[in-house]
Short mmCIF file of C-alpha atoms in Angstrom, two decimals:
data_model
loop_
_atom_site.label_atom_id
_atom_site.label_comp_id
_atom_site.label_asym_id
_atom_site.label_seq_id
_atom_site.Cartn_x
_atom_site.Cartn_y
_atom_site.Cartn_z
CA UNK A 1300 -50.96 17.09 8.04
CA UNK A 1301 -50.02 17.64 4.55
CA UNK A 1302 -51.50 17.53 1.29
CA UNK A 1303 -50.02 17.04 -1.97
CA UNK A 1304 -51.61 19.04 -5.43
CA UNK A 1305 -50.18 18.22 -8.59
CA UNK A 1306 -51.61 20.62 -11.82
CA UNK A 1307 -51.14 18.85 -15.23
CA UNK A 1308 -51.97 19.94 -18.85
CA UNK A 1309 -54.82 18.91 -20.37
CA UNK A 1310 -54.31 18.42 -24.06
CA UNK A 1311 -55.53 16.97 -26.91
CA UNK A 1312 -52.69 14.20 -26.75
CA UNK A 1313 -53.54 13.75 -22.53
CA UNK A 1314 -51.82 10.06 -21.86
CA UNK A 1315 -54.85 10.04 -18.61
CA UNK A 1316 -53.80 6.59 -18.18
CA UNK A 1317 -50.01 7.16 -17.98
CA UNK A 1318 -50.59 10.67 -16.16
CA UNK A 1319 -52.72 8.71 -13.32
CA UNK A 1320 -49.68 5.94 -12.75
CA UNK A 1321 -47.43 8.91 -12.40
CA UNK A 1322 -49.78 11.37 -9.78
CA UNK A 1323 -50.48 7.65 -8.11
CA UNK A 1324 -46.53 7.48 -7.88
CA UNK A 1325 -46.11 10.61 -6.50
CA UNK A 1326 -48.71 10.36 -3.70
CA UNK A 1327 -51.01 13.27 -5.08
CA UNK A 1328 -53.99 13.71 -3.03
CA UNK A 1329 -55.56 16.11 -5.58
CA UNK A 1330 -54.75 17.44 -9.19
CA UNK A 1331 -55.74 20.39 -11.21
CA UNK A 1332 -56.24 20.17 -14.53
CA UNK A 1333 -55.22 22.84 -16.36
CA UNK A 1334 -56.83 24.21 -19.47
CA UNK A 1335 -55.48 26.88 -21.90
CA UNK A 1336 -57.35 29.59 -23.02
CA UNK A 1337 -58.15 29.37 -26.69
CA UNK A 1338 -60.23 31.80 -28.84
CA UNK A 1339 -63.12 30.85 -31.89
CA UNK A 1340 -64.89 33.97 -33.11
CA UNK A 1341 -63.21 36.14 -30.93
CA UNK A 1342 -64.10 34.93 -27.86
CA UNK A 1343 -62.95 32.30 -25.36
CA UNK A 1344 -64.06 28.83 -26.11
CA UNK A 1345 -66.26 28.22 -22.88
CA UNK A 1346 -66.10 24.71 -23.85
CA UNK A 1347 -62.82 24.17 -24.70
CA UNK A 1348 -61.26 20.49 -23.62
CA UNK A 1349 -64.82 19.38 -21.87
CA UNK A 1350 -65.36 15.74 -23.17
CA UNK A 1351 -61.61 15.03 -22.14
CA UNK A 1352 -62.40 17.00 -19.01
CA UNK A 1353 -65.39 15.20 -17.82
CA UNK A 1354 -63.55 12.03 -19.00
CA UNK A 1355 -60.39 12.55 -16.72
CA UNK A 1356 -62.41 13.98 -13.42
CA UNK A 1357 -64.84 10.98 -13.51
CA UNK A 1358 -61.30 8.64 -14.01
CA UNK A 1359 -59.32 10.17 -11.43
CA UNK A 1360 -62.04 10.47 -8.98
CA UNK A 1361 -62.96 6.88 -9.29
CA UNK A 1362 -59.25 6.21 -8.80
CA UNK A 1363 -59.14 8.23 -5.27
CA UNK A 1364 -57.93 11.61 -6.48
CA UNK A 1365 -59.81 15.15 -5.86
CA UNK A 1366 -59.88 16.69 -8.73
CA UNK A 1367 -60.00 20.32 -9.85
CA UNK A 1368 -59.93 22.57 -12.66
CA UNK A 1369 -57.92 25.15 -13.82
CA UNK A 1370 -58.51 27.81 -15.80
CA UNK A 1371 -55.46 28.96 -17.00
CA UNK A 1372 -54.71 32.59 -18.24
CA UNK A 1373 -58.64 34.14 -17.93
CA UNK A 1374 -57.57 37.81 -17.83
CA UNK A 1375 -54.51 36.61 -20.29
CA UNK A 1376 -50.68 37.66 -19.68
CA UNK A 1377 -50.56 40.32 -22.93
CA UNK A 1378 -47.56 38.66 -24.59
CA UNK A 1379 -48.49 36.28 -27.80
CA UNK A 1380 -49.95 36.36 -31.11
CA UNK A 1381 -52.04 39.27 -31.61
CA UNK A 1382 -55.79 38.06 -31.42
CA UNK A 1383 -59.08 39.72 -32.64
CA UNK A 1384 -61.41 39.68 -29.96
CA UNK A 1385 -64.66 41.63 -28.66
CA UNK A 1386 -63.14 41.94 -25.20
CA UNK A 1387 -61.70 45.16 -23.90
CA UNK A 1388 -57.61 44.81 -23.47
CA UNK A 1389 -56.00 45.83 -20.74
CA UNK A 1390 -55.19 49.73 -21.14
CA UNK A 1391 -51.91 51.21 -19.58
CA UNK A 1392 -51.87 54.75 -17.92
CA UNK A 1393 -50.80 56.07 -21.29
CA UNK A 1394 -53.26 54.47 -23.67
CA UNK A 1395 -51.59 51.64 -24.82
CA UNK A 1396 -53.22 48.32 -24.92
CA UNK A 1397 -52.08 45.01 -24.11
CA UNK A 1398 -52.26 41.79 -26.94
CA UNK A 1399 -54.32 39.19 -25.19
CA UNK A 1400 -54.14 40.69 -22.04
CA UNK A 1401 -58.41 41.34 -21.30
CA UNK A 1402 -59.89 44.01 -19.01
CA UNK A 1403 -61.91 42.34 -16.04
CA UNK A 1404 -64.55 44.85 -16.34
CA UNK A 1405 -65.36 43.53 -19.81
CA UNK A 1406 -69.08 42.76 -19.59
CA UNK A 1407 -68.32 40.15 -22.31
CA UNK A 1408 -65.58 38.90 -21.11
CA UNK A 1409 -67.01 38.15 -17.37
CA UNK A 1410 -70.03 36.65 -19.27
CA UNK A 1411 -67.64 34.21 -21.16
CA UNK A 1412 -65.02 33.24 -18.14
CA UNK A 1413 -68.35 32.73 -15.89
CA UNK A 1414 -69.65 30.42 -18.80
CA UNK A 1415 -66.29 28.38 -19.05
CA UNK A 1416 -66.10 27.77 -14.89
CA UNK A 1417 -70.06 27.01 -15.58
CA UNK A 1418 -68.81 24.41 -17.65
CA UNK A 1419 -66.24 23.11 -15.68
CA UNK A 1420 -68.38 22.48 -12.81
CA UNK A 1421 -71.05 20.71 -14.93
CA UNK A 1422 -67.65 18.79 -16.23
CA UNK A 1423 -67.51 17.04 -12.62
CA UNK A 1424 -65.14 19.78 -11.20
CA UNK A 1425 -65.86 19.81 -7.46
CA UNK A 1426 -62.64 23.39 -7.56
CA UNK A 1427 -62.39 25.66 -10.09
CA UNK A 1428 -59.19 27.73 -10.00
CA UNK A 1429 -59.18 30.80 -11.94
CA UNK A 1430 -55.72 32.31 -13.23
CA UNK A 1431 -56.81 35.72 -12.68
CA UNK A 1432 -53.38 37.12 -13.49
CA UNK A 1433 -53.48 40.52 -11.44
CA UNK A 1434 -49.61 40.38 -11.11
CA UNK A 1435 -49.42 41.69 -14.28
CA UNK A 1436 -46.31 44.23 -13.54
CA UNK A 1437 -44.24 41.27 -13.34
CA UNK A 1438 -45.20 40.18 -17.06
CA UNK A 1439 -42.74 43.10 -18.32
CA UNK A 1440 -43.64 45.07 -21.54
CA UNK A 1441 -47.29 44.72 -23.24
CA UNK A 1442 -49.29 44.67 -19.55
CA UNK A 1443 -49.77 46.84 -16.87
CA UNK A 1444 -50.05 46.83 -13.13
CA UNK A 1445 -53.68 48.01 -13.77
CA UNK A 1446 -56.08 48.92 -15.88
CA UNK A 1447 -57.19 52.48 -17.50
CA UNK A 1448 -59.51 51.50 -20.09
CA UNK A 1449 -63.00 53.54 -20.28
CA UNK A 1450 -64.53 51.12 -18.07
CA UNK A 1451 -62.07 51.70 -15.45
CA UNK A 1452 -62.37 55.31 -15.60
CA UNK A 1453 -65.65 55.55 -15.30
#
């Protein structure tokens, strides 16, 4: 027996309506919804999308579907626009740092992506799926198939 999981983006503009005729069409048994990372103050919004969110899981559930969250791009891919942030970036063996790209060990920043699956879960979301992003040699120049920040190396 087979399964069918369909991820869509949840965005300010979300058609939920429209989006639910379509998964309906295709025979999903479950989506994810996807939510992008986005920054106030220098940190991740923890509460980014969650009106829409809690809007769309209680919709779709009552419609049949399972329904799951996804947090997209937690650790970050280190390409992008060059963000402030009190996180700790991802550090290559020869000291260079990656833009948006965040070190796991980051007290702060496992505080913050804790907070945001928190979040999710009080949202409705029965699965949270974290983009943890540890293929990160694959992401070519700016991140690093590790990590060598202090943290690290201690």
């Amino acid at each position: 027996m087979y399964s069918v999981t369909i991820p869509v983006m949840l965005r300010d503009n979300f058609d939920r309506d429209g989006t639910l005729g379509e998964l309906k069409r295709a025979g999903a048994d479950r989506v994810l919804l996807a939510v992008n990372r986005e920054f106030s103050g220098g940190r991740i919004r923890t509460d980014a999308q969650l009106p829409l969110m809690k809007e769309t899981i209680r919709q779709y559930e009552d419609a049949g579907l399972e329904v799951g969250v996804w947090l997209g791009e937690t650790m970050g891919h280190g390409w992008g626009p060059v963000i402030e942030t009190v996180y700790t970036p991802f550090t290559s063996i020869n000291g260079r740092k990656a833009d948006g790209g965040f070190c796991c060990a980051d007290e702060n920043f496992r505080r913050d992506v804790c907070l945001w699956a928190k979040n999710a879960a009080l949202a409705g979301a029965k699965l949270i799926l974290l983009d943890d992003d540890w293929r990160m040699s694959s992401h070519g120049d700016g991140t690093f198939a590790g990590c060598m920040c202090d943290e690290h190396i201690h």
